[in-house]
């Protein structure tokens, strides 16, 4: 068989894509016998169960089952078999075999042998499929380990996905703060290490001029962080500092009651931007409520005219916000929006009514 050049070339092209691969790894063809036996076992099992055989699924399951025996000790050889799969199946199989569990460390290992293996796997799978595999792994890790996802995406230069994950993580943190029990502190949701890491990653792309079209998203990250910081200041009863911080955050419409503007905002922007606006509005109202109560108590004790002026300013501010919230609520009720947005809007109305009662 190996002396027949024509047959070798045809068979090799089917299996691994080039004759050179045979010269480098002749052993793979002996192992091919084992692979075909694995294929036959699964095929016979499906026939016994009377199932309709899906050949693509059969190939995927056969390869996964076969390379499980050696993919951790010889990932490069396993990559040759994974390459047999249709392109859309490669990321899922490669992530569950080549880069599963401890093998994931290979992607970050800077030792020469590990780097050499990784480069060989990239060549075998092809650059596009290799990067799609990393992307697939990153997506699967997002809900469990955002930092790991960002590290993986940074390896393949997916800065747009890094920003999206960061925005999602920030919104999730705010949701946890809103729903947390009273005895829990906001402090536990302040992860400066993660914030600093993300900033350092994004700065590299920013300095290269690659984030010019993502200014809105970058701004969104900063607004969400300020909102989170405002919750912490609110918990510490530092109301003036919280209000100052929020008033500096003026990139989203807090005071405008323009229905056309609302319509444009809720029909032409992604949902996470809508969440950003509502989260900002909610914490603004919470700070306003607590600051008013604090000023009112001080005024009762001191009758200080300056504090009286501050109370009047807060009343006027709430009158403006109240009009805005009414129009916002009327508009939102006529829209098909997510349950998350409805929940935030419900809390906004509740706090606004509380402020109204206090005033």
Coordinates of C-alpha atoms in Angstrom, one line a residue:
X1 CA 0.0 0.0 0.0
X2 CA 2.7 2.5 1.0
X3 CA 4.7 1.7 -2.1
X4 CA 1.8 2.6 -4.4
X5 CA 2.4 6.3 -4.8
X6 CA -0.9 7.1 -6.5
X7 CA -3.0 5.2 -3.9
X8 CA -1.1 6.8 -1.1
X9 CA -1.6 10.3 -2.4
X10 CA -5.4 9.9 -3.0
X11 CA -5.9 8.3 0.4
X12 CA -3.8 10.8 2.2
X13 CA -5.6 13.7 0.6
X14 CA -8.8 12.3 1.9
X15 CA -7.6 11.8 5.5
X16 CA -5.2 14.6 6.3
X17 CA -4.9 16.8 3.3
X18 CA -1.2 16.4 2.2
X19 CA 1.3 13.7 1.4
X20 CA 3.8 15.5 3.6
X21 CA 1.8 14.4 6.7
X22 CA 2.5 10.7 5.9
X23 CA 6.2 11.4 5.8
X24 CA 6.0 13.1 9.2
X25 CA 3.6 10.7 10.9
X26 CA 3.4 7.3 9.3
X27 CA 2.1 5.8 12.5
X28 CA -1.3 7.6 12.0
X29 CA -2.2 5.0 9.3
X30 CA -1.7 2.1 11.6
X31 CA -3.8 3.8 14.1
X32 CA -6.4 4.3 11.4
X33 CA -7.2 0.6 11.7
X34 CA -8.2 1.2 15.3
X35 CA -10.2 4.2 14.3
X36 CA -12.1 2.2 11.7
X37 CA -12.9 -0.5 14.3
X38 CA -14.2 2.3 16.6
X39 CA -16.4 3.5 13.7
X40 CA -17.6 -0.1 13.1
X41 CA -18.5 -0.6 16.8
X42 CA -20.6 2.6 16.9
X43 CA -22.3 1.7 13.6
X44 CA -23.2 -1.8 14.8
X45 CA -24.5 -0.4 18.1
X46 CA -26.8 2.1 16.3
X47 CA -28.1 -0.6 14.0
X48 CA -28.9 -2.8 17.0
X49 CA -30.9 0.0 18.5
X50 CA -32.8 0.5 15.2
X51 CA -31.7 4.1 15.0
X52 CA -31.4 6.1 11.8
X53 CA -27.7 6.7 11.3
X54 CA -26.6 10.3 11.0
X55 CA -23.2 9.9 9.2
X56 CA -21.8 13.3 10.4
X57 CA -22.7 12.6 14.0
X58 CA -21.3 9.1 13.6
X59 CA -18.0 10.4 12.3
X60 CA -17.9 13.0 15.1
X61 CA -18.6 10.5 17.9
X62 CA -16.2 7.9 16.4
X63 CA -13.3 10.4 16.3
X64 CA -14.0 11.7 19.8
X65 CA -14.1 8.2 21.2
X66 CA -11.0 7.1 19.4
X67 CA -8.7 10.1 20.1
X68 CA -9.8 10.1 23.8
X69 CA -7.2 7.4 24.2
X70 CA -4.3 9.6 23.3
X71 CA -5.4 13.2 22.8
X72 CA -3.8 14.4 26.1
X73 CA -0.5 12.7 25.5
X74 CA -0.3 13.4 21.8
X75 CA -2.6 16.3 20.9
X76 CA -0.8 16.9 17.6
X77 CA -1.7 13.4 16.3
X78 CA -5.3 13.8 17.6
X79 CA -5.6 17.0 15.6
X80 CA -5.1 15.1 12.3
X81 CA -8.2 13.1 13.1
X82 CA -10.2 16.2 14.1
X83 CA -9.3 17.6 10.7
X84 CA -11.4 14.9 9.1
X85 CA -14.6 16.5 10.4
X86 CA -16.7 19.1 8.6
X87 CA -15.5 22.6 9.5
X88 CA -18.6 23.4 11.6
X89 CA -17.9 20.4 13.9
X90 CA -14.2 21.1 14.5
X91 CA -14.5 23.8 17.2
X92 CA -16.7 21.7 19.5
X93 CA -14.7 18.5 19.1
X94 CA -11.3 20.2 19.5
X95 CA -12.5 22.1 22.6
X96 CA -13.8 18.9 24.3
X97 CA -10.7 16.8 23.5
X98 CA -7.5 18.8 22.7
X99 CA -8.3 21.7 25.1
X100 CA -10.4 20.1 27.8
X101 CA -9.7 20.4 31.5
X102 CA -5.9 20.7 32.3
X103 CA -5.1 20.7 28.5
X104 CA -6.6 24.2 28.4
X105 CA -3.3 25.4 30.0
X106 CA -1.6 24.6 26.7
X107 CA -3.1 27.8 25.3
X108 CA -1.2 29.9 27.9
X109 CA 1.9 27.8 28.3
X110 CA 5.0 29.7 27.1
X111 CA 7.4 26.8 27.2
X112 CA 9.0 25.9 23.9
X113 CA 7.5 22.4 23.6
X114 CA 4.0 23.5 24.4
X115 CA 4.3 26.4 22.0
X116 CA 5.6 24.1 19.3
X117 CA 2.6 21.7 19.8
X118 CA 0.2 24.6 19.7
X119 CA 1.7 25.9 16.4
X120 CA 1.5 22.4 14.9
X121 CA -2.2 22.1 15.9
X122 CA -2.9 25.5 14.4
X123 CA -1.3 24.4 11.1
X124 CA -3.1 21.1 11.0
X125 CA -6.6 22.5 11.8
X126 CA -6.0 25.6 9.7
X127 CA -5.8 29.1 11.1
X128 CA -9.5 29.9 10.7
X129 CA -10.7 26.7 12.4
X130 CA -8.1 27.1 15.2
X131 CA -9.3 30.6 15.9
X132 CA -12.9 29.5 15.8
X133 CA -12.0 26.8 18.3
X134 CA -10.6 29.3 20.7
X135 CA -13.7 31.5 20.1
X136 CA -15.9 28.5 20.9
X137 CA -14.0 27.8 24.2
X138 CA -14.2 31.5 25.2
X139 CA -17.9 31.5 24.7
X140 CA -18.4 28.4 26.7
X141 CA -16.5 29.9 29.6
X142 CA -18.2 33.3 29.6
X143 CA -20.8 32.6 32.3
X144 CA -18.3 30.8 34.6
X145 CA -15.1 32.7 34.1
X146 CA -15.2 36.0 32.3
X147 CA -11.5 36.7 32.8
X148 CA -10.5 33.4 31.1
X149 CA -12.8 34.2 28.2
X150 CA -11.2 37.6 27.8
X151 CA -7.7 36.0 27.9
X152 CA -8.7 33.5 25.2
X153 CA -10.3 36.2 23.0
X154 CA -7.3 38.4 23.4
X155 CA -5.1 35.7 21.9
X156 CA -7.1 35.8 18.7
X157 CA -7.6 39.6 18.7
X158 CA -11.4 39.6 19.1
X159 CA -11.6 42.9 20.9
X160 CA -15.2 43.5 20.0
X161 CA -16.1 40.3 21.8
X162 CA -14.0 41.3 24.8
X163 CA -16.0 44.6 25.1
X164 CA -19.3 42.7 24.8
X165 CA -18.3 40.3 27.5
X166 CA -17.3 43.2 29.8
X167 CA -20.6 45.0 29.2
X168 CA -22.5 41.8 30.0
X169 CA -20.4 41.2 33.1
X170 CA -21.0 44.7 34.3
X171 CA -24.8 44.5 33.7
X172 CA -24.9 41.1 35.5
X173 CA -23.1 42.6 38.5
X174 CA -25.7 45.4 38.7
X175 CA -28.5 42.9 38.6
X176 CA -26.9 41.0 41.5
X177 CA -26.6 44.3 43.5
X178 CA -30.3 45.1 42.9
X179 CA -31.4 41.7 44.0
X180 CA -28.9 41.1 46.9
X181 CA -30.2 40.6 50.5
X182 CA -29.9 43.7 52.7
X183 CA -27.2 42.1 54.9
X184 CA -24.9 41.7 51.9
X185 CA -22.5 44.5 51.2
X186 CA -22.0 46.1 47.7
X187 CA -18.3 45.9 48.5
X188 CA -18.2 42.2 47.5
X189 CA -19.2 43.2 43.9
X190 CA -16.3 45.7 43.5
X191 CA -13.6 43.7 41.6
X192 CA -10.9 46.2 40.9
X193 CA -8.4 43.5 39.9
X194 CA -10.8 42.4 37.1
X195 CA -11.5 46.0 36.1
X196 CA -7.8 46.8 35.9
X197 CA -7.1 43.7 33.8
X198 CA -9.8 44.5 31.3
X199 CA -8.6 48.1 31.1
X200 CA -5.0 47.0 30.4
X201 CA -6.2 44.7 27.6
X202 CA -8.5 47.3 26.0
X203 CA -5.8 50.0 26.2
X204 CA -3.5 47.9 23.9
X205 CA -6.2 47.9 21.3
X206 CA -7.1 51.5 21.9
X207 CA -3.5 52.6 21.5
X208 CA -3.5 50.9 18.1
X209 CA -6.6 52.8 17.0
X210 CA -8.7 49.6 16.7
X211 CA -11.5 50.8 19.0
X212 CA -12.5 54.0 17.2
X213 CA -15.8 52.6 16.1
X214 CA -16.6 51.2 19.6
X215 CA -16.6 54.4 21.6
X216 CA -20.3 54.0 22.6
X217 CA -19.6 50.6 24.0
X218 CA -16.4 51.8 25.9
X219 CA -18.5 54.7 27.3
X220 CA -21.1 52.1 28.4
X221 CA -18.5 50.2 30.4
X222 CA -17.5 53.4 32.2
X223 CA -21.1 54.3 32.9
X224 CA -21.9 50.9 34.4
X225 CA -18.8 51.1 36.6
X226 CA -19.9 54.5 37.8
X227 CA -23.3 53.1 38.5
X228 CA -21.8 50.3 40.5
X229 CA -19.6 52.8 42.4
X230 CA -22.7 54.9 43.1
X231 CA -24.3 51.9 44.8
X232 CA -21.3 51.6 47.1
X233 CA -21.3 55.3 48.0
X234 CA -25.0 55.0 48.6
X235 CA -24.4 52.1 51.0
X236 CA -21.7 54.2 52.8
X237 CA -24.2 57.1 53.0
X238 CA -21.9 59.3 51.0
X239 CA -24.8 60.8 49.1
X240 CA -23.2 64.0 47.9
X241 CA -20.3 62.1 46.4
X242 CA -22.7 59.7 44.7
X243 CA -24.8 62.5 43.3
X244 CA -21.7 64.2 42.0
X245 CA -20.5 61.0 40.3
X246 CA -23.8 60.5 38.6
X247 CA -24.2 64.1 37.4
X248 CA -20.8 63.7 35.7
X249 CA -22.2 60.7 33.9
X250 CA -24.2 62.6 31.4
X251 CA -23.9 60.5 28.2
X252 CA -27.4 59.0 28.4
X253 CA -30.6 61.0 28.5
X254 CA -31.6 61.4 32.2
X255 CA -33.6 64.6 31.9
X256 CA -35.0 64.7 28.4
X257 CA -38.6 63.9 28.0
X258 CA -38.6 63.7 24.2
X259 CA -40.8 60.9 23.0
X260 CA -39.2 60.8 19.5
X261 CA -35.8 60.5 21.2
X262 CA -37.1 57.6 23.3
X263 CA -38.6 55.9 20.3
X264 CA -35.3 56.2 18.4
X265 CA -33.3 55.0 21.5
X266 CA -35.5 51.9 22.1
X267 CA -35.8 50.9 18.4
X268 CA -32.3 51.5 17.2
X269 CA -30.0 50.5 20.0
X270 CA -29.1 47.1 21.4
X271 CA -30.8 45.9 24.6
X272 CA -27.7 46.3 26.8
X273 CA -27.6 50.1 26.1
X274 CA -31.3 50.3 27.1
X275 CA -30.4 48.5 30.3
X276 CA -27.5 50.9 30.9
X277 CA -29.9 53.9 30.7
X278 CA -32.5 52.3 33.0
X279 CA -29.8 51.1 35.6
X280 CA -28.4 54.6 35.6
X281 CA -31.8 56.2 36.1
X282 CA -32.7 53.8 39.0
X283 CA -29.5 54.4 41.0
X284 CA -30.0 58.2 40.4
X285 CA -33.4 58.0 42.0
X286 CA -32.2 55.9 44.9
X287 CA -29.4 58.5 45.6
X288 CA -31.8 61.4 45.2
X289 CA -34.2 59.8 47.7
X290 CA -31.6 59.1 50.4
X291 CA -29.9 62.5 49.9
X292 CA -33.3 64.3 50.3
X293 CA -34.0 62.4 53.5
X294 CA -30.5 63.2 54.8
X295 CA -30.9 67.0 54.0
X296 CA -34.4 67.0 55.5
X297 CA -33.1 65.6 58.8
X298 CA -30.3 68.2 58.8
X299 CA -32.6 71.0 58.1
X300 CA -35.0 70.0 60.9
X301 CA -32.0 70.2 63.3
X302 CA -30.3 73.3 62.0
X303 CA -32.8 75.3 59.8
X304 CA -29.8 76.1 57.7
X305 CA -30.9 78.1 54.6
X306 CA -28.3 76.5 52.4
X307 CA -29.7 73.1 53.2
X308 CA -33.2 74.5 52.4
X309 CA -32.0 75.5 49.0
X310 CA -30.5 72.1 48.4
X311 CA -33.9 70.6 49.3
X312 CA -35.6 72.8 46.7
X313 CA -33.1 71.9 44.1
X314 CA -33.7 68.2 44.7
X315 CA -37.5 68.7 44.5
X316 CA -37.1 70.5 41.1
X317 CA -34.8 67.7 39.9
X318 CA -37.4 65.1 40.9
X319 CA -40.2 67.0 39.1
X320 CA -38.2 66.9 35.9
X321 CA -37.4 63.2 36.4
X322 CA -41.0 62.4 37.3
X323 CA -42.2 63.8 33.9
X324 CA -39.5 61.9 32.1
X325 CA -40.4 58.6 33.9
X326 CA -44.0 59.0 33.1
X327 CA -43.3 59.4 29.4
X328 CA -40.7 56.6 29.5
X329 CA -43.2 54.3 31.2
X330 CA -46.0 55.2 28.7
X331 CA -43.7 54.5 25.8
X332 CA -42.2 51.2 27.2
X333 CA -45.6 49.7 27.9
X334 CA -46.4 49.9 24.2
X335 CA -43.1 48.2 23.3
X336 CA -42.2 44.6 23.1
X337 CA -39.3 44.6 25.6
X338 CA -37.6 42.0 27.6
X339 CA -38.6 40.9 31.1
X340 CA -35.3 42.3 32.5
X341 CA -36.1 45.8 31.2
X342 CA -39.6 45.6 32.6
X343 CA -38.3 44.6 36.0
X344 CA -35.9 47.6 36.1
X345 CA -38.7 49.9 34.9
X346 CA -41.0 48.5 37.7
X347 CA -38.3 49.4 40.3
X348 CA -37.8 52.8 38.8
X349 CA -41.5 53.6 39.2
X350 CA -41.6 52.2 42.7
X351 CA -38.6 54.4 43.9
X352 CA -40.1 57.4 42.0
X353 CA -43.3 57.0 43.9
X354 CA -41.4 56.7 47.2
X355 CA -39.6 59.9 46.5
X356 CA -42.9 61.6 45.6
X357 CA -44.3 60.5 48.9
X358 CA -41.3 61.8 50.8
X359 CA -41.4 65.1 49.0

